[in-house]
Amino acid sequence: SDARMVVLNNTKSENAAAFTGNWDVDALTKFSKTYTRSRIENFKVTIASEIFQEDEPFVLLFADPTQFPDSKEVLGEVSKSIDSSARLVTIPLGDKSAEGLATTMLVQSNEKVALRIALGRAKWGYSKEVDSSRTVYTAEEIVNFYTQWTKGEANKIYKSQEIPATNDGPVTVVVGNTFNEIVLESDKDVFVEFYAPWCGHCKKL
């Protein structure tokens, strides 16, 4: 039998972790990175680039520190209930250095708190609708959201114009947030024209 064993005892975690993967450099490197860093991270500029480069999920909690001062403690509770591959990050809304990430993650200007999961360039939101009155998330809500994501049931979000209030004309208007429903999930053949908003000729169809 194979007598090799690697165990990491992270002083930032209560438990030691034993390596159970394949014995190759990539697997050992990923194991080391996962278990030697803190489960809960405060935002820093380098995280923004890491999100799009790594093959592990990020749970991003954008929060107004004045209205959700214990956001990091809440993520601490979350970390006890989800798998260790997920990186949990608190991001202060209003921080100039985090504005680019907030924009990329489609956080709206009227949101006081926002919850996202990112994996590569794909992103998921807690809800399709913006609740501008919400100021906090509970640990239970975040865990449930992550569980939905692992099952493929979370709301994938896209950069999108507003959904039209009415859409009963001879030509259906499709925006980012309705593309799957109207085009990909339709039981009819769909002809789609993609055009630039400033192109008057294109709009005439």
PDB file of C-alpha atoms in Angstrom:
ATOM      1  CA  SER A   1       0.000   0.000   0.000  1.00  0.00           C
ATOM      2  CA  ASP A   2       1.037   3.610  -0.519  1.00  0.00           C
ATOM      3  CA  ALA A   3       2.482   4.949   2.731  1.00  0.00           C
ATOM      4  CA  ARG A   4       2.834   8.518   1.528  1.00  0.00           C
ATOM      5  CA  MET A   5       0.853  11.179   3.356  1.00  0.00           C
ATOM      6  CA  VAL A   6       0.647  14.962   3.314  1.00  0.00           C
ATOM      7  CA  VAL A   7      -1.150  16.728   6.164  1.00  0.00           C
ATOM      8  CA  LEU A   8      -1.390  20.507   6.521  1.00  0.00           C
ATOM      9  CA  ASN A   9      -2.199  22.127   9.821  1.00  0.00           C
ATOM     10  CA  ASN A  10      -3.287  25.677   9.054  1.00  0.00           C
ATOM     11  CA  THR A  11      -3.079  27.974  12.079  1.00  0.00           C
ATOM     12  CA  LYS A  12      -5.994  29.962  10.581  1.00  0.00           C
ATOM     13  CA  SER A  13      -8.238  26.893  10.597  1.00  0.00           C
ATOM     14  CA  GLU A  14      -9.462  24.632  13.383  1.00  0.00           C
ATOM     15  CA  ASN A  15      -8.785  21.401  11.494  1.00  0.00           C
ATOM     16  CA  ALA A  16      -5.841  19.760   9.802  1.00  0.00           C
ATOM     17  CA  ALA A  17      -6.281  18.661   6.186  1.00  0.00           C
ATOM     18  CA  ALA A  18      -4.993  15.431   4.665  1.00  0.00           C
ATOM     19  CA  PHE A  19      -4.199  15.212   0.961  1.00  0.00           C
ATOM     20  CA  THR A  20      -6.292  12.572  -0.844  1.00  0.00           C
ATOM     21  CA  GLY A  21      -5.759  13.463  -4.516  1.00  0.00           C
ATOM     22  CA  ASN A  22      -3.499  12.166  -7.249  1.00  0.00           C
ATOM     23  CA  TRP A  23       0.218  12.368  -6.512  1.00  0.00           C
ATOM     24  CA  ASP A  24       1.229  14.942  -9.086  1.00  0.00           C
ATOM     25  CA  VAL A  25       2.616  18.463  -8.919  1.00  0.00           C
ATOM     26  CA  ASP A  26      -0.569  20.251  -9.997  1.00  0.00           C
ATOM     27  CA  ALA A  27      -2.778  18.450  -7.484  1.00  0.00           C
ATOM     28  CA  LEU A  28      -0.338  18.980  -4.618  1.00  0.00           C
ATOM     29  CA  THR A  29       0.116  22.652  -5.506  1.00  0.00           C
ATOM     30  CA  LYS A  30      -3.644  23.247  -5.559  1.00  0.00           C
ATOM     31  CA  PHE A  31      -4.037  21.403  -2.238  1.00  0.00           C
ATOM     32  CA  SER A  32      -1.318  23.519  -0.657  1.00  0.00           C
ATOM     33  CA  LYS A  33      -2.828  26.786  -1.932  1.00  0.00           C
ATOM     34  CA  THR A  34      -6.319  25.814  -0.780  1.00  0.00           C
ATOM     35  CA  TYR A  35      -5.413  24.823   2.758  1.00  0.00           C
ATOM     36  CA  THR A  36      -2.686  27.329   3.618  1.00  0.00           C
ATOM     37  CA  ARG A  37      -4.684  30.477   2.990  1.00  0.00           C
ATOM     38  CA  SER A  38      -7.424  31.910   5.163  1.00  0.00           C
ATOM     39  CA  ARG A  39     -10.913  30.727   4.231  1.00  0.00           C
ATOM     40  CA  ILE A  40     -12.224  34.284   4.624  1.00  0.00           C
ATOM     41  CA  GLU A  41     -10.438  37.007   2.694  1.00  0.00           C
ATOM     42  CA  ASN A  42     -10.753  40.762   2.705  1.00  0.00           C
ATOM     43  CA  PHE A  43     -10.753  42.297  -0.747  1.00  0.00           C
ATOM     44  CA  LYS A  44      -7.450  43.252  -2.283  1.00  0.00           C
ATOM     45  CA  VAL A  45      -6.816  44.316  -5.850  1.00  0.00           C
ATOM     46  CA  THR A  46      -5.019  41.086  -6.792  1.00  0.00           C
ATOM     47  CA  ILE A  47      -8.161  39.059  -6.058  1.00  0.00           C
ATOM     48  CA  ALA A  48      -9.943  40.651  -9.008  1.00  0.00           C
ATOM     49  CA  SER A  49      -7.490  39.089 -11.475  1.00  0.00           C
ATOM     50  CA  GLU A  50      -7.392  35.769  -9.637  1.00  0.00           C
ATOM     51  CA  ILE A  51     -11.148  35.331 -10.054  1.00  0.00           C
ATOM     52  CA  PHE A  52     -10.822  35.100 -13.821  1.00  0.00           C
ATOM     53  CA  GLN A  53      -7.698  32.932 -13.827  1.00  0.00           C
ATOM     54  CA  GLU A  54      -8.463  30.184 -11.326  1.00  0.00           C
ATOM     55  CA  ASP A  55     -10.703  27.129 -11.646  1.00  0.00           C
ATOM     56  CA  GLU A  56     -12.245  27.394  -8.195  1.00  0.00           C
ATOM     57  CA  PRO A  57     -15.414  29.214  -7.140  1.00  0.00           C
ATOM     58  CA  PHE A  58     -15.401  32.568  -5.384  1.00  0.00           C
ATOM     59  CA  VAL A  59     -18.246  33.590  -3.091  1.00  0.00           C
ATOM     60  CA  LEU A  60     -18.230  37.386  -3.203  1.00  0.00           C
ATOM     61  CA  LEU A  61     -20.106  39.387  -0.597  1.00  0.00           C
ATOM     62  CA  PHE A  62     -20.316  43.065  -1.504  1.00  0.00           C
ATOM     63  CA  ALA A  63     -21.484  44.993   1.556  1.00  0.00           C
ATOM     64  CA  ASP A  64     -21.785  48.491   2.928  1.00  0.00           C
ATOM     65  CA  PRO A  65     -19.574  48.353   6.048  1.00  0.00           C
ATOM     66  CA  THR A  66     -21.815  50.834   7.858  1.00  0.00           C
ATOM     67  CA  GLN A  67     -24.913  48.663   7.406  1.00  0.00           C
ATOM     68  CA  PHE A  68     -23.367  45.188   7.446  1.00  0.00           C
ATOM     69  CA  PRO A  69     -20.330  45.502   9.747  1.00  0.00           C
ATOM     70  CA  ASP A  70     -20.239  41.786  10.624  1.00  0.00           C
ATOM     71  CA  SER A  71     -20.151  40.494   7.031  1.00  0.00           C
ATOM     72  CA  LYS A  72     -16.819  38.748   7.634  1.00  0.00           C
ATOM     73  CA  GLU A  73     -18.182  36.957  10.694  1.00  0.00           C
ATOM     74  CA  VAL A  74     -21.167  35.783   8.658  1.00  0.00           C
ATOM     75  CA  LEU A  75     -18.826  34.340   6.020  1.00  0.00           C
ATOM     76  CA  GLY A  76     -16.996  32.630   8.856  1.00  0.00           C
ATOM     77  CA  GLU A  77     -20.193  30.758   9.683  1.00  0.00           C
ATOM     78  CA  VAL A  78     -20.678  29.968   5.996  1.00  0.00           C
ATOM     79  CA  SER A  79     -17.185  28.452   5.753  1.00  0.00           C
ATOM     80  CA  LYS A  80     -18.186  25.727   8.213  1.00  0.00           C
ATOM     81  CA  SER A  81     -20.941  24.474   5.920  1.00  0.00           C
ATOM     82  CA  ILE A  82     -19.543  24.576   2.369  1.00  0.00           C
ATOM     83  CA  ASP A  83     -16.645  22.762   0.727  1.00  0.00           C
ATOM     84  CA  SER A  84     -13.135  24.055   1.208  1.00  0.00           C
ATOM     85  CA  SER A  85     -12.495  24.756  -2.484  1.00  0.00           C
ATOM     86  CA  ALA A  86     -14.647  27.903  -2.369  1.00  0.00           C
ATOM     87  CA  ARG A  87     -12.917  31.193  -1.601  1.00  0.00           C
ATOM     88  CA  LEU A  88     -15.013  33.563   0.487  1.00  0.00           C
ATOM     89  CA  VAL A  89     -14.324  37.268   0.003  1.00  0.00           C
ATOM     90  CA  THR A  90     -15.803  40.360   1.633  1.00  0.00           C
ATOM     91  CA  ILE A  91     -15.787  43.466  -0.543  1.00  0.00           C
ATOM     92  CA  PRO A  92     -16.704  46.914   0.814  1.00  0.00           C
ATOM     93  CA  LEU A  93     -19.149  48.792  -1.383  1.00  0.00           C
ATOM     94  CA  GLY A  94     -17.901  52.300  -2.005  1.00  0.00           C
ATOM     95  CA  ASP A  95     -14.243  51.268  -2.041  1.00  0.00           C
ATOM     96  CA  LYS A  96     -12.736  52.890  -5.142  1.00  0.00           C
ATOM     97  CA  SER A  97     -10.305  50.010  -5.645  1.00  0.00           C
ATOM     98  CA  ALA A  98     -13.220  47.544  -5.835  1.00  0.00           C
ATOM     99  CA  GLU A  99     -15.399  49.522  -8.245  1.00  0.00           C
ATOM    100  CA  GLY A 100     -14.125  47.660 -11.298  1.00  0.00           C
ATOM    101  CA  LEU A 101     -14.943  44.283  -9.772  1.00  0.00           C
ATOM    102  CA  ALA A 102     -18.380  45.480  -8.660  1.00  0.00           C
ATOM    103  CA  THR A 103     -19.104  46.629 -12.212  1.00  0.00           C
ATOM    104  CA  THR A 104     -17.888  43.348 -13.698  1.00  0.00           C
ATOM    105  CA  MET A 105     -20.061  41.423 -11.241  1.00  0.00           C
ATOM    106  CA  LEU A 106     -23.052  43.574 -12.272  1.00  0.00           C
ATOM    107  CA  VAL A 107     -23.597  45.075  -8.845  1.00  0.00           C
ATOM    108  CA  GLN A 108     -26.106  47.899  -9.271  1.00  0.00           C
ATOM    109  CA  SER A 109     -25.528  51.384  -7.868  1.00  0.00           C
ATOM    110  CA  ASN A 110     -28.669  51.175  -5.702  1.00  0.00           C
ATOM    111  CA  GLU A 111     -27.674  47.891  -4.038  1.00  0.00           C
ATOM    112  CA  LYS A 112     -26.587  48.119  -0.395  1.00  0.00           C
ATOM    113  CA  VAL A 113     -25.463  44.489  -0.353  1.00  0.00           C
ATOM    114  CA  ALA A 114     -24.892  42.004  -3.170  1.00  0.00           C
ATOM    115  CA  LEU A 115     -24.031  38.323  -3.272  1.00  0.00           C
ATOM    116  CA  ARG A 116     -22.266  36.677  -6.203  1.00  0.00           C
ATOM    117  CA  ILE A 117     -20.563  33.417  -7.080  1.00  0.00           C
ATOM    118  CA  ALA A 118     -17.875  33.623  -9.744  1.00  0.00           C
ATOM    119  CA  LEU A 119     -16.096  30.815 -11.555  1.00  0.00           C
ATOM    120  CA  GLY A 120     -13.806  31.959 -14.320  1.00  0.00           C
ATOM    121  CA  ARG A 121     -15.782  34.505 -16.322  1.00  0.00           C
ATOM    122  CA  ALA A 122     -19.184  33.088 -15.403  1.00  0.00           C
ATOM    123  CA  LYS A 123     -21.179  34.643 -12.584  1.00  0.00           C
ATOM    124  CA  TRP A 124     -24.290  33.860 -10.602  1.00  0.00           C
ATOM    125  CA  GLY A 125     -26.469  36.129  -8.460  1.00  0.00           C
ATOM    126  CA  TYR A 126     -28.652  35.464  -5.438  1.00  0.00           C
ATOM    127  CA  SER A 127     -31.686  36.752  -7.294  1.00  0.00           C
ATOM    128  CA  LYS A 128     -32.587  38.010 -10.749  1.00  0.00           C
ATOM    129  CA  GLU A 129     -34.244  41.036  -9.174  1.00  0.00           C
ATOM    130  CA  VAL A 130     -32.394  43.827  -7.355  1.00  0.00           C
ATOM    131  CA  ASP A 131     -33.653  44.410  -3.814  1.00  0.00           C
ATOM    132  CA  SER A 132     -32.420  47.900  -2.992  1.00  0.00           C
ATOM    133  CA  SER A 133     -33.855  47.689   0.532  1.00  0.00           C
ATOM    134  CA  ARG A 134     -31.789  44.671   1.574  1.00  0.00           C
ATOM    135  CA  THR A 135     -28.725  45.433   3.696  1.00  0.00           C
ATOM    136  CA  VAL A 136     -27.580  41.993   4.948  1.00  0.00           C
ATOM    137  CA  TYR A 137     -27.478  38.295   4.121  1.00  0.00           C
ATOM    138  CA  THR A 138     -27.640  35.583   6.743  1.00  0.00           C
ATOM    139  CA  ALA A 139     -25.212  32.672   6.790  1.00  0.00           C
ATOM    140  CA  GLU A 140     -28.112  30.334   6.053  1.00  0.00           C
ATOM    141  CA  GLU A 141     -29.083  32.313   2.941  1.00  0.00           C
ATOM    142  CA  ILE A 142     -25.509  32.248   1.625  1.00  0.00           C
ATOM    143  CA  VAL A 143     -25.129  28.507   2.265  1.00  0.00           C
ATOM    144  CA  ASN A 144     -28.451  27.820   0.519  1.00  0.00           C
ATOM    145  CA  PHE A 145     -27.329  29.943  -2.438  1.00  0.00           C
ATOM    146  CA  TYR A 146     -24.049  28.020  -2.690  1.00  0.00           C
ATOM    147  CA  THR A 147     -25.893  24.708  -2.453  1.00  0.00           C
ATOM    148  CA  GLN A 148     -28.176  25.787  -5.307  1.00  0.00           C
ATOM    149  CA  TRP A 149     -25.099  26.690  -7.320  1.00  0.00           C
ATOM    150  CA  THR A 150     -23.503  23.262  -6.803  1.00  0.00           C
ATOM    151  CA  LYS A 151     -26.726  21.705  -8.132  1.00  0.00           C
ATOM    152  CA  GLY A 152     -26.777  23.964 -11.192  1.00  0.00           C
ATOM    153  CA  GLU A 153     -29.892  25.762  -9.952  1.00  0.00           C
ATOM    154  CA  ALA A 154     -28.513  29.237  -9.184  1.00  0.00           C
ATOM    155  CA  ASN A 155     -29.373  32.303 -11.268  1.00  0.00           C
ATOM    156  CA  LYS A 156     -26.674  32.859 -13.873  1.00  0.00           C
ATOM    157  CA  ILE A 157     -26.432  36.561 -14.614  1.00  0.00           C
ATOM    158  CA  TYR A 158     -25.359  38.455 -17.692  1.00  0.00           C
ATOM    159  CA  LYS A 159     -24.682  42.030 -18.663  1.00  0.00           C
ATOM    160  CA  SER A 160     -28.079  43.108 -19.892  1.00  0.00           C
ATOM    161  CA  GLN A 161     -30.335  45.993 -20.748  1.00  0.00           C
ATOM    162  CA  GLU A 162     -33.575  46.302 -18.832  1.00  0.00           C
ATOM    163  CA  ILE A 163     -36.222  43.734 -19.736  1.00  0.00           C
ATOM    164  CA  PRO A 164     -38.890  45.548 -21.813  1.00  0.00           C
ATOM    165  CA  ALA A 165     -42.071  46.360 -19.904  1.00  0.00           C
ATOM    166  CA  THR A 166     -44.074  45.076 -22.888  1.00  0.00           C
ATOM    167  CA  ASN A 167     -42.889  42.732 -25.586  1.00  0.00           C
ATOM    168  CA  ASP A 168     -45.956  41.957 -27.689  1.00  0.00           C
ATOM    169  CA  GLY A 169     -44.937  43.636 -30.965  1.00  0.00           C
ATOM    170  CA  PRO A 170     -44.297  41.825 -34.266  1.00  0.00           C
ATOM    171  CA  VAL A 171     -40.590  41.597 -33.356  1.00  0.00           C
ATOM    172  CA  THR A 172     -39.606  40.311 -29.921  1.00  0.00           C
ATOM    173  CA  VAL A 173     -36.879  42.238 -28.137  1.00  0.00           C
ATOM    174  CA  VAL A 174     -34.276  40.008 -26.497  1.00  0.00           C
ATOM    175  CA  VAL A 175     -31.850  41.241 -23.817  1.00  0.00           C
ATOM    176  CA  GLY A 176     -29.116  39.435 -21.924  1.00  0.00           C
ATOM    177  CA  ASN A 177     -31.347  38.284 -19.080  1.00  0.00           C
ATOM    178  CA  THR A 178     -34.030  36.877 -21.404  1.00  0.00           C
ATOM    179  CA  PHE A 179     -31.787  35.267 -24.045  1.00  0.00           C
ATOM    180  CA  ASN A 180     -31.942  31.754 -22.596  1.00  0.00           C
ATOM    181  CA  GLU A 181     -35.692  31.833 -22.056  1.00  0.00           C
ATOM    182  CA  ILE A 182     -36.673  33.354 -25.414  1.00  0.00           C
ATOM    183  CA  VAL A 183     -33.998  31.886 -27.689  1.00  0.00           C
ATOM    184  CA  LEU A 184     -32.289  28.804 -26.280  1.00  0.00           C
ATOM    185  CA  GLU A 185     -35.268  27.318 -24.422  1.00  0.00           C
ATOM    186  CA  SER A 186     -37.902  28.095 -27.048  1.00  0.00           C
ATOM    187  CA  ASP A 187     -39.805  25.255 -28.715  1.00  0.00           C
ATOM    188  CA  LYS A 188     -39.778  27.265 -31.961  1.00  0.00           C
ATOM    189  CA  ASP A 189     -37.052  28.144 -34.425  1.00  0.00           C
ATOM    190  CA  VAL A 190     -35.729  31.597 -33.516  1.00  0.00           C
ATOM    191  CA  PHE A 191     -34.055  34.039 -35.896  1.00  0.00           C
ATOM    192  CA  VAL A 192     -31.986  36.593 -33.962  1.00  0.00           C
ATOM    193  CA  GLU A 193     -30.456  39.790 -35.285  1.00  0.00           C
ATOM    194  CA  PHE A 194     -27.597  41.219 -33.239  1.00  0.00           C
ATOM    195  CA  TYR A 195     -26.990  44.904 -33.886  1.00  0.00           C
ATOM    196  CA  ALA A 196     -25.361  47.990 -32.431  1.00  0.00           C
ATOM    197  CA  PRO A 197     -27.850  50.357 -30.730  1.00  0.00           C
ATOM    198  CA  TRP A 198     -26.535  53.304 -32.751  1.00  0.00           C
ATOM    199  CA  CYS A 199     -27.171  51.606 -36.100  1.00  0.00           C
ATOM    200  CA  GLY A 200     -30.430  53.023 -37.450  1.00  0.00           C
ATOM    201  CA  HIS A 201     -30.344  50.813 -40.553  1.00  0.00           C
ATOM    202  CA  CYS A 202     -30.073  47.703 -38.373  1.00  0.00           C
ATOM    203  CA  LYS A 203     -33.059  48.712 -36.254  1.00  0.00           C
ATOM    204  CA  LYS A 204     -35.253  48.876 -39.371  1.00  0.00           C
ATOM    205  CA  LEU A 205     -34.840  45.098 -39.778  1.00  0.00           C
TER     206      LEU A 205
END
